[in-house]
PDB file of C-alpha atoms in Angstrom:
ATOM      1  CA  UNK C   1       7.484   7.348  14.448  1.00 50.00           C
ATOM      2  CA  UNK C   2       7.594   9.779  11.660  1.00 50.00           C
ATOM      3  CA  UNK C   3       9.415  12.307  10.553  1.00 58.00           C
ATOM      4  CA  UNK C   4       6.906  14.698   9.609  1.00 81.00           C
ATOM      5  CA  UNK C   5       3.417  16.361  10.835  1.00 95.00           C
ATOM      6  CA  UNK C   6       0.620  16.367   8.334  1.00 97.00           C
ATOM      7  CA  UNK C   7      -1.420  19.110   8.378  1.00 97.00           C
ATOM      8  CA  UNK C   8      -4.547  19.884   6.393  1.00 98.00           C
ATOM      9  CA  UNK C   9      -6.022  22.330   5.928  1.00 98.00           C
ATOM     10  CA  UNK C  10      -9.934  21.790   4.777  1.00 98.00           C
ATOM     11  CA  UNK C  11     -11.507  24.910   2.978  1.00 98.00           C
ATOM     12  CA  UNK C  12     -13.627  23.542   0.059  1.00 98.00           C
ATOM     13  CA  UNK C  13     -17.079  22.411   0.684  1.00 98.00           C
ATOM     14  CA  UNK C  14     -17.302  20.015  -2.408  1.00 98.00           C
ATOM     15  CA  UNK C  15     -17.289  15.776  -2.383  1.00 98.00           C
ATOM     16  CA  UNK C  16     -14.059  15.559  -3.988  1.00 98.00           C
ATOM     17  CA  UNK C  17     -11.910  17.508  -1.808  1.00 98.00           C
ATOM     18  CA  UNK C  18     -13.296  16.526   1.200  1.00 98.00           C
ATOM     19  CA  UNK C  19     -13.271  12.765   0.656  1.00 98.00           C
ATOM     20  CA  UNK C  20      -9.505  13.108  -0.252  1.00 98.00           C
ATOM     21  CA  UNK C  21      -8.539  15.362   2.753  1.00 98.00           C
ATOM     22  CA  UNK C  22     -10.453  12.395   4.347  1.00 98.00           C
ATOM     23  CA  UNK C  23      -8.399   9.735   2.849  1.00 98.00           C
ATOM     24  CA  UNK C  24      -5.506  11.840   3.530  1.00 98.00           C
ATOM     25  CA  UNK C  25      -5.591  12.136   7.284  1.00 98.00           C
ATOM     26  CA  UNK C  26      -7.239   9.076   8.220  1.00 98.00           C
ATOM     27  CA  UNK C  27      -4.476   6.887   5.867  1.00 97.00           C
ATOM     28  CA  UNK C  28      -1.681   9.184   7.298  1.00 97.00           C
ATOM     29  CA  UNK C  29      -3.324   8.942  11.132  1.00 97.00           C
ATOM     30  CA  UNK C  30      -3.515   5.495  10.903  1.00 96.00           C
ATOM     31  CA  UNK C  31       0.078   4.669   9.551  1.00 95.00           C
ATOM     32  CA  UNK C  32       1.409   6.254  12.508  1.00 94.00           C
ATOM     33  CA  UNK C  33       1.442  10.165  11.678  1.00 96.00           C
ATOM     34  CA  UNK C  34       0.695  12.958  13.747  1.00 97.00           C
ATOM     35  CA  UNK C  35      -1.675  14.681  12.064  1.00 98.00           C
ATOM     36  CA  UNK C  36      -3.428  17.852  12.413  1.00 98.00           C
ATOM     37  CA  UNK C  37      -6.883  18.951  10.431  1.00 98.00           C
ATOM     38  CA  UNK C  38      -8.289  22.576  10.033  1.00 98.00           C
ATOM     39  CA  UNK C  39     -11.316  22.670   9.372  1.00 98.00           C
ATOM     40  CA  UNK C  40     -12.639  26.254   7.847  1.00 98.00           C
ATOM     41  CA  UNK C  41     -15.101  27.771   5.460  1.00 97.00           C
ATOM     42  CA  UNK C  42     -17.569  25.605   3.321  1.00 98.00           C
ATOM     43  CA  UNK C  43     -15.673  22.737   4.515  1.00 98.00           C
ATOM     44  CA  UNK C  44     -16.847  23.828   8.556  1.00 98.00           C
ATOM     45  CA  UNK C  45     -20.490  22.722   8.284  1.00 98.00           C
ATOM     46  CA  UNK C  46     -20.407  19.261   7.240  1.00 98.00           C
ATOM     47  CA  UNK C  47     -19.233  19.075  11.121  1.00 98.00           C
ATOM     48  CA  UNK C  48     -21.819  20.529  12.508  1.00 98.00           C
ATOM     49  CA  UNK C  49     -23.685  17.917  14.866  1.00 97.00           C
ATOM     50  CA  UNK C  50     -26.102  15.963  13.212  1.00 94.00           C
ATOM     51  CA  UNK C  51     -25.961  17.291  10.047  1.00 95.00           C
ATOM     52  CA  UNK C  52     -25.313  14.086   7.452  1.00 94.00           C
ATOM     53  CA  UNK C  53     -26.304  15.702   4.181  1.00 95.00           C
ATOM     54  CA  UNK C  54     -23.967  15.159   1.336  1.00 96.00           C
ATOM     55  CA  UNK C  55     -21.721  17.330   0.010  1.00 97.00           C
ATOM     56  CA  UNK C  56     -22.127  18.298  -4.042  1.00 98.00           C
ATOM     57  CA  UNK C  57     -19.679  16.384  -6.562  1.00 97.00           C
ATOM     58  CA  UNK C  58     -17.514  19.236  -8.160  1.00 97.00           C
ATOM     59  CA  UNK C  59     -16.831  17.001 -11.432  1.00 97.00           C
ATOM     60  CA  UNK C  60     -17.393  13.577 -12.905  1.00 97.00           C
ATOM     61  CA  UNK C  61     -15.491  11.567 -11.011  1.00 96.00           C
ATOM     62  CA  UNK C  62     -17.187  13.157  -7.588  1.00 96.00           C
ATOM     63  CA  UNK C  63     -20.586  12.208  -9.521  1.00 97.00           C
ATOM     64  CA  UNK C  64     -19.301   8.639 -10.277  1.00 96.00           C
ATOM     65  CA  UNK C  65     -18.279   8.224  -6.786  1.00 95.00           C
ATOM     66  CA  UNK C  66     -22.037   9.120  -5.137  1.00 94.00           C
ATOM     67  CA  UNK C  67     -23.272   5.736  -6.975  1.00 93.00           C
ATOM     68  CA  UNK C  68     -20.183   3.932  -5.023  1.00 94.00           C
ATOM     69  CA  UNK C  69     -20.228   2.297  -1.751  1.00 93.00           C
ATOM     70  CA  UNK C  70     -16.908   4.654  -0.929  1.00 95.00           C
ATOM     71  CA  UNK C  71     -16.501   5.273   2.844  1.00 96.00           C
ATOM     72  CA  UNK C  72     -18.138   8.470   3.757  1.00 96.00           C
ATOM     73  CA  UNK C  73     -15.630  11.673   4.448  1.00 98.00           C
ATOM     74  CA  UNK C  74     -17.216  11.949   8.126  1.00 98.00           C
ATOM     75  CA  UNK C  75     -16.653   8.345   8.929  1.00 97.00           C
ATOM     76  CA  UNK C  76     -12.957   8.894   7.561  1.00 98.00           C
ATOM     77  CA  UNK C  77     -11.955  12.113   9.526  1.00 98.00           C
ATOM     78  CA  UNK C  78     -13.887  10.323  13.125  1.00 98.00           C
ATOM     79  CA  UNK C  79     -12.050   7.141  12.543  1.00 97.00           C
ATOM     80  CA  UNK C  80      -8.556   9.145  11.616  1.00 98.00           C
ATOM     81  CA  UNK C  81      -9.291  10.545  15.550  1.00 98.00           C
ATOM     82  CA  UNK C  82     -10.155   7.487  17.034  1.00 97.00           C
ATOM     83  CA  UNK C  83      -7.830   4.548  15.700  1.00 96.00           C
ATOM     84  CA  UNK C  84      -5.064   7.142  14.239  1.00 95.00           C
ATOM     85  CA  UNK C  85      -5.418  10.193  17.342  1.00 92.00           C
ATOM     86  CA  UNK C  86      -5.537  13.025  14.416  1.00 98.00           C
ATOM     87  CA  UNK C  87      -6.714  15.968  16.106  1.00 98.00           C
ATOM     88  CA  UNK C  88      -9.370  17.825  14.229  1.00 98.00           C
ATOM     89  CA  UNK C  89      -9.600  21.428  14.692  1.00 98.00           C
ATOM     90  CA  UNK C  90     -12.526  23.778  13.913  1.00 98.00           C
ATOM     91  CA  UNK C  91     -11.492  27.148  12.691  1.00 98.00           C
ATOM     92  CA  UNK C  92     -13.050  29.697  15.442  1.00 97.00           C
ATOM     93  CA  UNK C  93     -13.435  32.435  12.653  1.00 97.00           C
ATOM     94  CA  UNK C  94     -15.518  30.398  10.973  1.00 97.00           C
ATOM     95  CA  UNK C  95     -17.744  29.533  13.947  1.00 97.00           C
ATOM     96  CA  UNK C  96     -18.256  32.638  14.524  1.00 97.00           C
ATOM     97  CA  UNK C  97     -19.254  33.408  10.906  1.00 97.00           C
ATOM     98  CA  UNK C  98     -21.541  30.666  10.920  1.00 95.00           C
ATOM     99  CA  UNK C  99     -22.742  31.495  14.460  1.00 97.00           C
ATOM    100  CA  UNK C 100     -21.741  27.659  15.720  1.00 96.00           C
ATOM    101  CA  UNK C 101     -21.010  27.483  19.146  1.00 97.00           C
ATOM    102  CA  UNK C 102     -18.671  23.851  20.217  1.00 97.00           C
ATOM    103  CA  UNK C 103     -21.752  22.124  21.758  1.00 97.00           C
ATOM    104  CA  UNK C 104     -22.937  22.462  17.840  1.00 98.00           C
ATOM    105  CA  UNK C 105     -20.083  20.856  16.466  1.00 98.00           C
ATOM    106  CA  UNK C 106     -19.422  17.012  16.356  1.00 98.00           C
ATOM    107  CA  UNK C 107     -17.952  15.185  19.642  1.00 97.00           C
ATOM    108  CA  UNK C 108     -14.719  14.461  17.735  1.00 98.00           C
ATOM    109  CA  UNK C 109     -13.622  18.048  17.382  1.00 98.00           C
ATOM    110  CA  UNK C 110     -10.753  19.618  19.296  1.00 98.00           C
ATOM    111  CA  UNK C 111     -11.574  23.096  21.023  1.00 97.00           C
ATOM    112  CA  UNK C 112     -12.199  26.224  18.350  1.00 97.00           C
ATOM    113  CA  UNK C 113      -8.572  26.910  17.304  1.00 96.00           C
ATOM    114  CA  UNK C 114      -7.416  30.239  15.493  1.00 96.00           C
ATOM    115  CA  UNK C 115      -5.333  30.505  12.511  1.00 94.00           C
ATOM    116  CA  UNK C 116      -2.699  32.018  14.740  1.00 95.00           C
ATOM    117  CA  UNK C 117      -2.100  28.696  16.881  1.00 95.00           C
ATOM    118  CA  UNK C 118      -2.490  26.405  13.936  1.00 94.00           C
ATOM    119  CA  UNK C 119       0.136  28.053  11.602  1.00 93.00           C
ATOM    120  CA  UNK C 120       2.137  27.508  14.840  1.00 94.00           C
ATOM    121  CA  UNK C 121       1.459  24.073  15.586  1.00 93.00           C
ATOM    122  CA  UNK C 122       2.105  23.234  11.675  1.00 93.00           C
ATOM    123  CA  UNK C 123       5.257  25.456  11.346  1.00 92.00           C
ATOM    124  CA  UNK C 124       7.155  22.229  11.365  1.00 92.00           C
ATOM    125  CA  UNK C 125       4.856  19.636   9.432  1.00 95.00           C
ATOM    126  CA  UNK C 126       3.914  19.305   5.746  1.00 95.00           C
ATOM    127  CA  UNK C 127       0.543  21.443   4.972  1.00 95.00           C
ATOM    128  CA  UNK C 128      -2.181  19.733   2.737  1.00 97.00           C
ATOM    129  CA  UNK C 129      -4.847  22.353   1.364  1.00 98.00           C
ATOM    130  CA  UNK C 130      -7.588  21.318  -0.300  1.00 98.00           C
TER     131      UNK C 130
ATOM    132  CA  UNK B   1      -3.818 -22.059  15.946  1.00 55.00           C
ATOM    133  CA  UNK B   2      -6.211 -19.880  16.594  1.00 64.00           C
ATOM    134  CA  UNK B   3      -8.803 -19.674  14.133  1.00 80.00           C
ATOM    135  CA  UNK B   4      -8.751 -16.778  11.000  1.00 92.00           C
ATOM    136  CA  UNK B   5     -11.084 -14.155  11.188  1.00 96.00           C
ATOM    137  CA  UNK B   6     -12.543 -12.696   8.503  1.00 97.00           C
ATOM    138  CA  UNK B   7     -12.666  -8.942   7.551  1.00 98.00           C
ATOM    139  CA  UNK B   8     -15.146  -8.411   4.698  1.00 97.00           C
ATOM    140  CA  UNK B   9     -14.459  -5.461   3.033  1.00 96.00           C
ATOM    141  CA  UNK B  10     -16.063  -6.335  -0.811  1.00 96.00           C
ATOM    142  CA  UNK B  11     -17.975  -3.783  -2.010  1.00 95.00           C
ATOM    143  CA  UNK B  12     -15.598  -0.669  -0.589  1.00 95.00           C
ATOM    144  CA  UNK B  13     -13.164   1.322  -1.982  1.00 95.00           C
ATOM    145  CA  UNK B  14      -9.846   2.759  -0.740  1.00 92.00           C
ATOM    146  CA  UNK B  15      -9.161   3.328   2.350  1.00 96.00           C
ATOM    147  CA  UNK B  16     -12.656   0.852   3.571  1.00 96.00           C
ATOM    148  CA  UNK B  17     -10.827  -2.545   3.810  1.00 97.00           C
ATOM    149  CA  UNK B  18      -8.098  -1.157   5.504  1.00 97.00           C
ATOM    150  CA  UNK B  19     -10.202   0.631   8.398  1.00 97.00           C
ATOM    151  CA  UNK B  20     -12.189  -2.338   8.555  1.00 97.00           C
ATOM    152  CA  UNK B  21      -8.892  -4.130   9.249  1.00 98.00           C
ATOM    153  CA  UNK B  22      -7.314  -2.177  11.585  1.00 97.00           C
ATOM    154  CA  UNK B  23     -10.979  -2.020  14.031  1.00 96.00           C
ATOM    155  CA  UNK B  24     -10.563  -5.226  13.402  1.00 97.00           C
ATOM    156  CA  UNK B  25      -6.945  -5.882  14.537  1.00 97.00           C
ATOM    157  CA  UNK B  26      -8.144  -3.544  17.920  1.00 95.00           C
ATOM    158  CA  UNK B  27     -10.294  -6.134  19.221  1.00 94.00           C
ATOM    159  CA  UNK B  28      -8.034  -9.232  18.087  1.00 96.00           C
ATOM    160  CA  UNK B  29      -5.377 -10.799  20.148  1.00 95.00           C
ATOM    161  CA  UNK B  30      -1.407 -10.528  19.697  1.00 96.00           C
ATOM    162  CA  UNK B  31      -0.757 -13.841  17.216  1.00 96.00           C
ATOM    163  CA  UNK B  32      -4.396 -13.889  15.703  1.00 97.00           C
ATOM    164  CA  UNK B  33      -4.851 -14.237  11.532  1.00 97.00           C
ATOM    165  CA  UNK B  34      -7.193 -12.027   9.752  1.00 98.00           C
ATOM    166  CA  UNK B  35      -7.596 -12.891   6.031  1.00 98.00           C
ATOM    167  CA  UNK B  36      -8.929  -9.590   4.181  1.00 98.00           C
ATOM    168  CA  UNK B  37     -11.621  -9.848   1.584  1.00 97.00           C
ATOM    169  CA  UNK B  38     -11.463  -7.431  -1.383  1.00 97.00           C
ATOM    170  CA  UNK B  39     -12.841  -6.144  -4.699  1.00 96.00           C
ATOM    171  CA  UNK B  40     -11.025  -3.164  -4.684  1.00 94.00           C
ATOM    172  CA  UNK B  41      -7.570  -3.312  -6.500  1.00 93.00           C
ATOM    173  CA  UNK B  42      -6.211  -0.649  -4.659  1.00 93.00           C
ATOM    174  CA  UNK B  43      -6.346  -2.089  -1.143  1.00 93.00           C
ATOM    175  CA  UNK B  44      -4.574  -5.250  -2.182  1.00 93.00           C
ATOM    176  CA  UNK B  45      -1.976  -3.167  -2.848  1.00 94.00           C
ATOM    177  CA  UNK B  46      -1.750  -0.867   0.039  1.00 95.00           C
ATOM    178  CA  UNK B  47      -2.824  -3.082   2.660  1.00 97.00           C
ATOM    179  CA  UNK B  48       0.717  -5.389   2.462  1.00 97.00           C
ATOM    180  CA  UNK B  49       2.190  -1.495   2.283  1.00 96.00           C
ATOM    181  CA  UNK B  50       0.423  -0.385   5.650  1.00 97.00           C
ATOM    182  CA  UNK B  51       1.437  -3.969   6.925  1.00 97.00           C
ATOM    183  CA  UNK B  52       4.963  -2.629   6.177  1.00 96.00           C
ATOM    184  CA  UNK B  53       4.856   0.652   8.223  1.00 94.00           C
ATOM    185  CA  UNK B  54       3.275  -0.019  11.054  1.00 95.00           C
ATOM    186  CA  UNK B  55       5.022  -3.773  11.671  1.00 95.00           C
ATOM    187  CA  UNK B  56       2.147  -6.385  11.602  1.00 97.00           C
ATOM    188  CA  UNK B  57       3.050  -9.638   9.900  1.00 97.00           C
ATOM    189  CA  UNK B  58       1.805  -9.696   6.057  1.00 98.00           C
ATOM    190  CA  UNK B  59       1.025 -13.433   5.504  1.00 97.00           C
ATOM    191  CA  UNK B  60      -0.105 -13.416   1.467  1.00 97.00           C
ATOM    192  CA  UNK B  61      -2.221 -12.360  -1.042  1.00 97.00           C
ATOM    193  CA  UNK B  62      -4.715 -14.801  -3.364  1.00 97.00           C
ATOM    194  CA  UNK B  63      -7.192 -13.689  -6.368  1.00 96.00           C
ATOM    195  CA  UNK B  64      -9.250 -15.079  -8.258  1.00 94.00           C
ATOM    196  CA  UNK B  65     -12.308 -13.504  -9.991  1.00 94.00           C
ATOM    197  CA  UNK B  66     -11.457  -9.722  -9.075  1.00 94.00           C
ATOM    198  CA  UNK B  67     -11.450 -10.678  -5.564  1.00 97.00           C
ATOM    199  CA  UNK B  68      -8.282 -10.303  -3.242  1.00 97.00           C
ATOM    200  CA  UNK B  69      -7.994 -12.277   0.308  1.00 97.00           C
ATOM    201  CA  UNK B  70      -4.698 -10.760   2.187  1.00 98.00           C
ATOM    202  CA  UNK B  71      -3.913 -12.669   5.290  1.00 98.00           C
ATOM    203  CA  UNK B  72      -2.061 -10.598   8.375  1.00 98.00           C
ATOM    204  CA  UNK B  73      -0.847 -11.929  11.588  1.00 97.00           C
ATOM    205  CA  UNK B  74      -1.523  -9.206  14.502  1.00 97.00           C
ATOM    206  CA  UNK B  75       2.298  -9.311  16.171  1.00 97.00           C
ATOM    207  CA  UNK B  76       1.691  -6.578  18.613  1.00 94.00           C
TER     208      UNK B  76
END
């Protein structure tokens, strides 16, 4: 349906940048795009399985939004998989950084994925990095 | 006629009324109205947009009071 992949690339572990890659994918998912997410560094355990706690505001706008009934980042990215089929991918360096096996992750993951295969897979979509 | 269904999304910011709308259009039949309620500016806007792309009927768009109610016909 459309002419390009969106990928993004998730590295940053603050509200801001999250809830927009959030935005981003599930919007883009949604409207009919493939898209692909990478999830790495700070950004990687927010997905770990039952963790909910939030993630800091970088700047005023991030602390503005906490008092907001916005829709949480989490919500976003699981809905961009199941109404939009994104496929979310966590970054197996990171895992094994963090020492996170895939049982630890959330259901709505794809399998551990190395930068190798995702620079692949995006060769010929748009990358988002935030 | 089948009856409108109402998706209340007041309260929510970008992109909230439009997820509510589309787990909404998943569980509503092929012909069904939906009327949207909204506080948020930016989904009046993008809603009729999304409407657009992916092909469902966009019906209209009232407001009155900071408070938008888009109306969308589910045509597949």
């Amino acid at each position: 349906m459309s002419a390009s992949k969106i990928c993004v690339v998730v590295v940053s572990g603050s509200l801001e940048r999250l809830q927009m890659a959030a935005m981003v994918a599930s919007v883009a998912a949604v409207s009919g795009q493939e898209v692909m997410v990478f999830l790495s560094m700070n950004a990687l355990p927010y997905f770990a399985k039952g963790n909910i706690s939030k993630a800091p505001h970088e700047g005023e706008m991030g602390r503005i939004m906490e008092g907001k009934k916005i829709p949480e980042f989490r919500t976003l990215f699981e809905q961009a998989v199941e109404l939009g089929d994104a496929k979310i991918y966590p970054c197996s360096m990171a895992m094994d950084v963090l020492g996170i096996e895939q049982v630890g992750l959330e259901g709505y993951l794809e399998s551990a994925t190395g930068l190798t295969k995702f620079l692949h897979d995006a060769q010929d979509g748009q990358v988002w990095t935030f | 006629m089948t009856e409108k269904k109402i998706v209340d999304g007041r309260g929510s910011f970008c992109p909230g009324p439009l997820m509510e709308l589309i787990v909404a259009l998943k569980s509503s039949q092929v012909g069904d109205v939906l009327e949207v309620l909204s506080t948020d500016k930016g989904s009046a806007n993008d809603i009729p947009e999304w409407l657009r792309k992916v092909g469902h009927e966009y019906i209209s768009t009232t407001e009155s009071n900071g408070e938008w109610h888009i109306t969308v016909r589910k045509t597949k």
